[in-house]
Short mmCIF file of C-alpha atoms and ligand atoms in Angstrom, two decimals:
data_model
loop_
_atom_site.label_atom_id
_atom_site.label_comp_id
_atom_site.label_asym_id
_atom_site.label_seq_id
_atom_site.Cartn_x
_atom_site.Cartn_y
_atom_site.Cartn_z
CA MET M 1 0.00 0.00 0.00
CA ASN M 2 1.39 3.39 -1.00
CA ILE M 3 0.29 6.20 1.29
CA ASP M 4 0.67 9.62 -0.30
CA GLY M 5 -0.85 13.10 -0.13
CA LYS M 6 -4.11 11.97 -1.76
CA THR M 7 -4.77 8.82 0.27
CA LYS M 8 -8.29 8.67 1.73
CA ILE M 9 -8.54 7.01 5.13
CA THR M 10 -11.52 4.90 6.17
CA GLY M 11 -11.72 2.51 9.09
CA ILE M 12 -13.74 1.11 11.93
CA PHE M 13 -14.60 2.57 15.34
CA GLY M 14 -14.96 -0.12 17.99
CA TYR M 15 -14.08 -0.97 21.58
CA PRO M 16 -12.49 -3.49 21.47
CA VAL M 17 -11.50 -3.50 17.83
CA GLU M 18 -8.42 -5.76 17.69
CA HIS M 19 -10.43 -8.78 16.50
CA THR M 20 -11.83 -7.03 13.39
CA LEU M 21 -11.49 -8.75 10.00
CA SER M 22 -12.62 -5.65 8.10
CA PRO M 23 -9.19 -4.03 7.42
CA ALA M 24 -7.96 -7.12 5.54
CA MET M 25 -11.15 -7.30 3.48
CA HIS M 26 -11.35 -3.58 2.57
CA ASN M 27 -7.64 -3.01 1.96
CA ALA M 28 -7.57 -5.98 -0.43
CA ALA M 29 -10.58 -4.53 -2.27
CA PHE M 30 -9.06 -1.02 -2.52
CA LYS M 31 -5.86 -2.54 -3.91
CA ALA M 32 -7.73 -4.67 -6.46
CA LEU M 33 -9.46 -1.57 -7.87
CA ASN M 34 -6.32 0.54 -7.57
CA LEU M 35 -8.14 3.03 -5.33
CA ASN M 36 -6.02 5.34 -3.21
CA TYR M 37 -7.83 4.48 0.03
CA CYS M 38 -6.81 2.65 3.17
CA TYR M 39 -8.80 1.15 6.06
CA VAL M 40 -7.56 1.15 9.65
CA PRO M 41 -8.89 0.04 13.05
CA PHE M 42 -9.64 2.85 15.52
CA LEU M 43 -9.89 1.87 19.18
CA VAL M 44 -12.50 4.40 20.32
CA HIS M 45 -13.28 4.40 24.05
CA PRO M 46 -17.00 5.12 24.65
CA ASP M 47 -16.06 8.38 26.44
CA TYR M 48 -14.50 9.65 23.19
CA LEU M 49 -17.13 8.54 20.68
CA GLU M 50 -18.39 12.09 20.14
CA ASP M 51 -14.85 13.38 19.56
CA ALA M 52 -14.13 10.51 17.18
CA VAL M 53 -17.28 11.24 15.14
CA LYS M 54 -16.33 14.94 14.97
CA ALA M 55 -12.93 13.80 13.70
CA VAL M 56 -14.58 12.15 10.67
CA LYS M 57 -15.54 15.68 9.61
CA ALA M 58 -12.42 17.41 10.91
CA LEU M 59 -10.07 15.00 9.14
CA ASN M 60 -12.26 14.83 6.02
CA LEU M 61 -12.54 11.02 6.12
CA PRO M 62 -14.91 9.59 3.45
CA GLY M 63 -16.56 7.49 6.14
CA VAL M 64 -16.08 4.75 8.70
CA ASN M 65 -17.66 1.55 9.93
CA ILE M 66 -19.08 1.45 13.44
CA THR M 67 -19.09 -1.65 15.61
CA ILE M 68 -19.80 -2.73 19.17
CA PRO M 69 -20.43 -0.87 21.49
CA HIS M 70 -21.09 2.26 19.41
CA LYS M 71 -23.73 1.21 16.88
CA GLU M 72 -26.67 2.73 18.80
CA LYS M 73 -24.93 5.57 20.67
CA VAL M 74 -23.58 7.06 17.45
CA ILE M 75 -27.05 7.90 16.08
CA PRO M 76 -27.62 11.27 17.83
CA LEU M 77 -24.15 12.38 16.74
CA LEU M 78 -24.97 12.17 13.01
CA ASP M 79 -26.65 14.65 10.65
CA ARG M 80 -28.90 12.12 8.91
CA ILE M 81 -29.99 8.52 9.36
CA SER M 82 -31.15 6.25 6.56
CA GLU M 83 -34.55 4.62 6.82
CA GLU M 84 -33.21 1.12 7.55
CA ALA M 85 -30.73 2.35 10.18
CA SER M 86 -33.50 4.32 11.83
CA PHE M 87 -35.70 1.19 12.04
CA MET M 88 -32.79 -0.87 13.34
CA GLY M 89 -31.79 1.80 15.85
CA ALA M 90 -28.20 1.03 14.88
CA VAL M 91 -25.62 2.31 12.42
CA ASN M 92 -22.71 0.27 11.04
CA THR M 93 -21.55 2.65 8.30
CA ILE M 94 -21.10 6.43 8.26
CA VAL M 95 -20.70 8.32 5.00
CA ASN M 96 -19.25 11.82 5.01
CA SER M 97 -20.70 13.84 2.11
CA ALA M 98 -19.24 17.34 2.08
CA GLY M 99 -19.18 17.52 5.87
CA LYS M 100 -22.63 15.98 6.43
CA LEU M 101 -22.56 12.59 8.13
CA THR M 102 -25.20 10.01 7.21
CA GLY M 103 -25.65 6.75 9.12
CA TYR M 104 -26.52 3.53 7.27
CA ASN M 105 -26.88 -0.06 8.31
CA THR M 106 -25.69 -2.60 5.73
CA ASP M 107 -25.99 -5.71 7.96
CA GLY M 108 -29.49 -6.73 6.87
CA ARG M 109 -28.84 -6.27 3.17
CA GLY M 110 -25.55 -8.08 3.65
CA PHE M 111 -27.44 -11.09 4.99
CA MET M 112 -29.92 -10.99 2.10
CA GLN M 113 -27.04 -10.95 -0.40
CA SER M 114 -25.43 -13.92 1.34
CA LEU M 115 -28.68 -15.90 0.99
CA ALA M 116 -28.98 -14.89 -2.65
CA GLU M 117 -25.44 -16.00 -3.48
CA SER M 118 -26.21 -19.38 -1.86
CA GLY M 119 -29.15 -19.69 -4.26
CA ILE M 120 -31.73 -19.20 -1.49
CA SER M 121 -34.90 -17.26 -2.19
CA VAL M 122 -36.98 -15.97 0.69
CA LYS M 123 -40.15 -15.37 -1.31
CA GLY M 124 -43.10 -17.32 0.01
CA LYS M 125 -41.04 -19.00 2.77
CA ASN M 126 -41.84 -19.56 6.45
CA ILE M 127 -38.88 -18.32 8.46
CA LEU M 128 -37.92 -18.69 12.12
CA ILE M 129 -35.34 -16.44 13.80
CA THR M 130 -33.94 -17.19 17.26
CA GLY M 131 -33.02 -13.99 19.10
CA ALA M 132 -34.42 -10.47 18.99
CA GLY M 133 -31.28 -8.34 19.31
CA GLY M 134 -29.60 -5.99 16.85
CA ALA M 135 -28.76 -8.60 14.21
CA SER M 136 -32.24 -10.13 14.35
CA ARG M 137 -33.75 -6.66 13.89
CA ALA M 138 -31.44 -5.95 10.94
CA ILE M 139 -32.31 -9.12 9.03
CA SER M 140 -36.01 -9.22 9.92
CA TYR M 141 -36.45 -5.74 8.38
CA TYR M 142 -35.63 -7.25 4.95
CA LEU M 143 -36.84 -10.84 5.45
CA SER M 144 -40.32 -9.65 6.38
CA GLN M 145 -40.58 -7.80 3.04
CA GLU M 146 -40.47 -11.07 1.11
CA ALA M 147 -41.23 -14.01 3.40
CA LYS M 148 -44.65 -15.60 3.65
CA ALA M 149 -44.36 -15.55 7.44
CA LEU M 150 -41.63 -14.63 9.88
CA TYR M 151 -41.53 -15.91 13.48
CA ILE M 152 -39.29 -14.76 16.30
CA ILE M 153 -38.39 -16.90 19.29
CA GLY M 154 -36.19 -15.77 22.16
CA ARG M 155 -35.81 -15.42 25.88
CA THR M 156 -36.90 -11.81 26.55
CA LYS M 157 -40.57 -11.37 25.70
CA GLU M 158 -40.54 -7.54 25.76
CA LYS M 159 -37.71 -7.38 23.24
CA MET M 160 -39.45 -9.81 20.88
CA ASP M 161 -42.77 -7.96 21.20
CA ARG M 162 -41.05 -4.64 20.50
CA LEU M 163 -39.46 -5.99 17.33
CA VAL M 164 -42.72 -7.51 16.08
CA ASN M 165 -44.70 -4.36 16.91
CA ASP M 166 -42.15 -2.12 15.17
CA LEU M 167 -42.34 -4.29 12.04
CA LYS M 168 -46.13 -4.23 12.15
CA ALA M 169 -46.06 -0.45 12.53
CA SER M 170 -44.05 -0.26 9.32
CA GLY M 171 -46.70 -2.21 7.44
CA ARG M 172 -45.64 -5.85 7.87
CA ASN M 173 -48.37 -8.20 8.99
CA ASN M 174 -46.62 -11.50 8.37
CA ILE M 175 -44.68 -11.54 11.62
CA ALA M 176 -45.33 -13.04 15.06
CA VAL M 177 -43.62 -14.14 18.26
CA ILE M 178 -43.70 -17.83 19.15
CA GLU M 179 -43.17 -18.88 22.72
CA ASP M 180 -42.47 -22.62 22.49
CA LEU M 181 -40.83 -24.71 19.83
CA TYR M 182 -42.15 -28.25 19.65
CA VAL M 183 -41.94 -28.82 15.92
CA ILE M 184 -39.93 -27.02 13.31
CA ASP M 185 -41.11 -28.93 10.24
CA GLY M 186 -43.12 -25.98 9.01
CA PHE M 187 -40.15 -23.62 8.67
CA HIS M 188 -38.26 -23.52 5.39
CA ILE M 189 -35.47 -21.38 6.86
CA ILE M 190 -34.26 -21.25 10.49
CA ILE M 191 -31.77 -18.57 11.52
CA ASN M 192 -29.73 -18.32 14.70
CA ALA M 193 -29.34 -14.63 15.58
CA THR M 194 -28.13 -15.23 19.15
CA PRO M 195 -24.46 -15.47 20.18
CA LEU M 196 -25.03 -19.13 21.18
CA GLY M 197 -22.32 -21.06 19.35
CA LEU M 198 -19.57 -18.46 19.64
CA LYS M 199 -18.03 -20.66 22.34
CA GLU M 200 -17.59 -24.40 21.85
CA GLU M 201 -19.27 -25.14 25.19
CA ASP M 202 -22.44 -23.12 24.38
CA PRO M 203 -25.74 -25.02 24.29
CA LEU M 204 -27.48 -25.26 20.91
CA PRO M 205 -30.00 -22.46 20.26
CA PHE M 206 -32.71 -25.11 19.66
CA ASP M 207 -33.13 -28.87 19.57
CA THR M 208 -31.52 -29.95 16.30
CA SER M 209 -33.09 -33.42 16.49
CA LEU M 210 -36.28 -31.68 15.27
CA LEU M 211 -34.64 -30.71 11.96
CA LYS M 212 -35.62 -32.43 8.73
CA GLU M 213 -33.66 -33.00 5.54
CA GLY M 214 -33.96 -30.13 3.07
CA GLN M 215 -34.49 -27.35 5.63
CA ILE M 216 -32.18 -24.35 5.46
CA VAL M 217 -30.29 -23.47 8.65
CA CYS M 218 -28.32 -20.22 8.95
CA ASP M 219 -26.09 -18.95 11.72
CA LEU M 220 -25.06 -15.29 11.82
CA ILE M 221 -21.89 -16.27 13.68
CA TYR M 222 -19.08 -16.29 11.16
CA LYS M 223 -17.84 -19.84 11.57
CA LYS M 224 -19.15 -23.39 11.20
CA THR M 225 -20.90 -23.59 14.57
CA ARG M 226 -22.06 -26.79 16.23
CA LEU M 227 -25.58 -25.87 15.10
CA LEU M 228 -24.48 -25.83 11.45
CA LYS M 229 -22.50 -29.06 11.81
CA GLU M 230 -25.50 -30.86 13.33
CA ALA M 231 -27.84 -29.42 10.71
CA SER M 232 -25.53 -30.63 7.92
CA LYS M 233 -25.61 -34.12 9.42
CA LYS M 234 -29.41 -33.99 9.22
CA GLY M 235 -29.24 -33.17 5.51
CA CYS M 236 -30.00 -29.45 5.85
CA LEU M 237 -28.46 -26.77 3.66
CA THR M 238 -26.39 -24.49 5.92
CA VAL M 239 -25.19 -20.89 5.66
CA ASP M 240 -22.75 -19.31 8.14
CA GLY M 241 -22.31 -15.60 8.91
CA THR M 242 -19.21 -15.08 6.78
CA GLY M 243 -21.28 -14.11 3.77
CA MET M 244 -23.18 -11.50 5.80
CA LEU M 245 -19.91 -10.03 7.04
CA LEU M 246 -18.52 -9.98 3.51
CA TRP M 247 -21.55 -8.36 1.91
CA GLN M 248 -22.15 -5.75 4.62
CA GLY M 249 -18.54 -4.71 3.93
CA ALA M 250 -19.03 -4.71 0.16
CA LEU M 251 -22.08 -2.45 0.56
CA ALA M 252 -20.17 -0.05 2.84
CA PHE M 253 -17.31 0.02 0.30
CA GLU M 254 -19.77 1.04 -2.39
CA LEU M 255 -21.24 3.78 -0.21
CA TRP M 256 -17.79 5.33 0.35
CA THR M 257 -16.28 4.95 -3.09
CA GLY M 258 -19.29 4.79 -5.43
CA LYS M 259 -17.70 1.66 -6.91
CA ARG M 260 -18.57 -2.03 -6.70
CA PRO M 261 -15.74 -3.93 -5.03
CA ASP M 262 -14.39 -7.25 -6.28
CA VAL M 263 -16.25 -9.42 -3.79
CA GLU M 264 -14.10 -12.47 -4.52
CA VAL M 265 -10.99 -10.52 -3.52
CA MET M 266 -12.71 -9.55 -0.27
CA ARG M 267 -13.81 -13.13 0.34
CA LYS M 268 -10.29 -14.42 -0.19
CA ALA M 269 -8.90 -11.84 2.26
CA LEU M 270 -11.51 -12.84 4.85
CA ARG M 271 -10.70 -16.54 4.44
CA LYS M 272 -7.00 -15.84 4.86
CA GLU M 273 -7.69 -14.03 8.14
N1 NAP T 1 -22.14 -12.12 10.31
C1 NAP T 1 -22.24 -10.85 10.62
O1 NAP T 1 -21.86 -9.96 9.84
C2 NAP T 1 -22.90 -10.45 11.93
C3 NAP T 1 -23.37 -9.14 12.12
C4 NAP T 1 -23.97 -8.82 13.35
C5 NAP T 1 -24.07 -9.81 14.34
N2 NAP T 1 -23.60 -11.06 14.10
C6 NAP T 1 -23.71 -12.11 15.13
O2 NAP T 1 -25.07 -12.23 15.51
C7 NAP T 1 -25.17 -12.60 16.88
C8 NAP T 1 -26.13 -11.66 17.60
O3 NAP T 1 -25.59 -10.35 17.57
P1 NAP T 1 -26.47 -9.09 18.04
O4 NAP T 1 -25.69 -7.89 17.65
O5 NAP T 1 -27.87 -9.22 17.62
O6 NAP T 1 -26.42 -9.25 19.63
P2 NAP T 1 -27.48 -8.66 20.68
O7 NAP T 1 -28.04 -7.38 20.17
O8 NAP T 1 -26.78 -8.69 21.98
O9 NAP T 1 -28.68 -9.72 20.67
C9 NAP T 1 -28.47 -11.06 21.02
C10 NAP T 1 -29.78 -11.82 21.08
O10 NAP T 1 -29.47 -13.15 21.48
C11 NAP T 1 -30.12 -13.43 22.72
N3 NAP T 1 -29.23 -14.20 23.59
C12 NAP T 1 -28.02 -13.82 24.06
N4 NAP T 1 -27.50 -14.80 24.83
C13 NAP T 1 -28.40 -15.80 24.85
C14 NAP T 1 -28.47 -17.04 25.50
N5 NAP T 1 -27.47 -17.47 26.28
N6 NAP T 1 -29.58 -17.81 25.32
C15 NAP T 1 -30.60 -17.39 24.53
N7 NAP T 1 -30.60 -16.19 23.90
C16 NAP T 1 -29.52 -15.42 24.06
C17 NAP T 1 -30.42 -12.08 23.32
O11 NAP T 1 -31.49 -12.25 24.23
P3 NAP T 1 -31.89 -11.12 25.28
O12 NAP T 1 -32.72 -10.19 24.49
O13 NAP T 1 -32.64 -11.87 26.30
O14 NAP T 1 -30.62 -10.53 25.78
C18 NAP T 1 -30.76 -11.26 22.10
O15 NAP T 1 -32.07 -11.52 21.68
C19 NAP T 1 -23.73 -12.54 17.43
O16 NAP T 1 -23.23 -13.84 17.49
C20 NAP T 1 -22.98 -11.74 16.41
O17 NAP T 1 -21.62 -12.14 16.32
C21 NAP T 1 -23.02 -11.40 12.92
#
């Protein structure tokens, strides 16, 4: 990478941030398109989030990604919020257009792209999501636009009800909370949007003995979790969270540069990491 007087700096604000795979993915994509950009991790303590956001303007950065724990707290610090980020109550990408900062959230569209590239269509499907946190909210915003029916199951009733009510308020009527899971035959697609599976010793998010051959099982965690391994054994098609990570990054790249990245270059960089 050649840094010179015209290099544009993007990056990610997080705390912690050391684990991020985004620099590898974005820097490879900038290089492939010969764009004079670079992407760096910024360890931003929550006490300095406001200063860091002001620095995006002060330093004339084209934009940054935002990750845990800043995705929600950053919203009041921005000039504009896109419709999807406003629904999600979370921003993962900031774009600086002539000193005005707009917050976007590319996570949900990233997930939809990862389904599409696996040849999975959501149209007319019955879908179950476990968990009602930020990632569940991000994907359900898009899934509910196309699915026949979308069901949410989780452990905190108020959070699930809030998500379902917010989706209903934005015109979706194909969504409901379910409280107990006895059979899962009726679902074409089942998605784990909880952190269960991050650690080897975690329990499964649901009883995988209920799965049937041909069902589609997705995990937003970006590795082959025990859930996905068990689902594969049952003859299910599985999708891990790597594709979502890849595509949310590709969409952010496009927002900053106006150019489509070479997604295969990004995928290769992610795999290498
Ligand atoms: N692939 C990607 O690009 C991508 C992007 C974003 C997130 N993710 C992954 O998605 C997962 C969820 O992230 P998030 O941002 O939505 O987190 P979050 O906002 O903290 O929400 C987590 C959800 O999981 C539930 N949960 C947490 N621990 C649980 C447990 N032990 N048993 C049952 N339910 C539990 C929570 O329930 P309560 O409401 O009761 O707390 C909540 O509904 C994480 O693993 C994250 O790594 C992946």
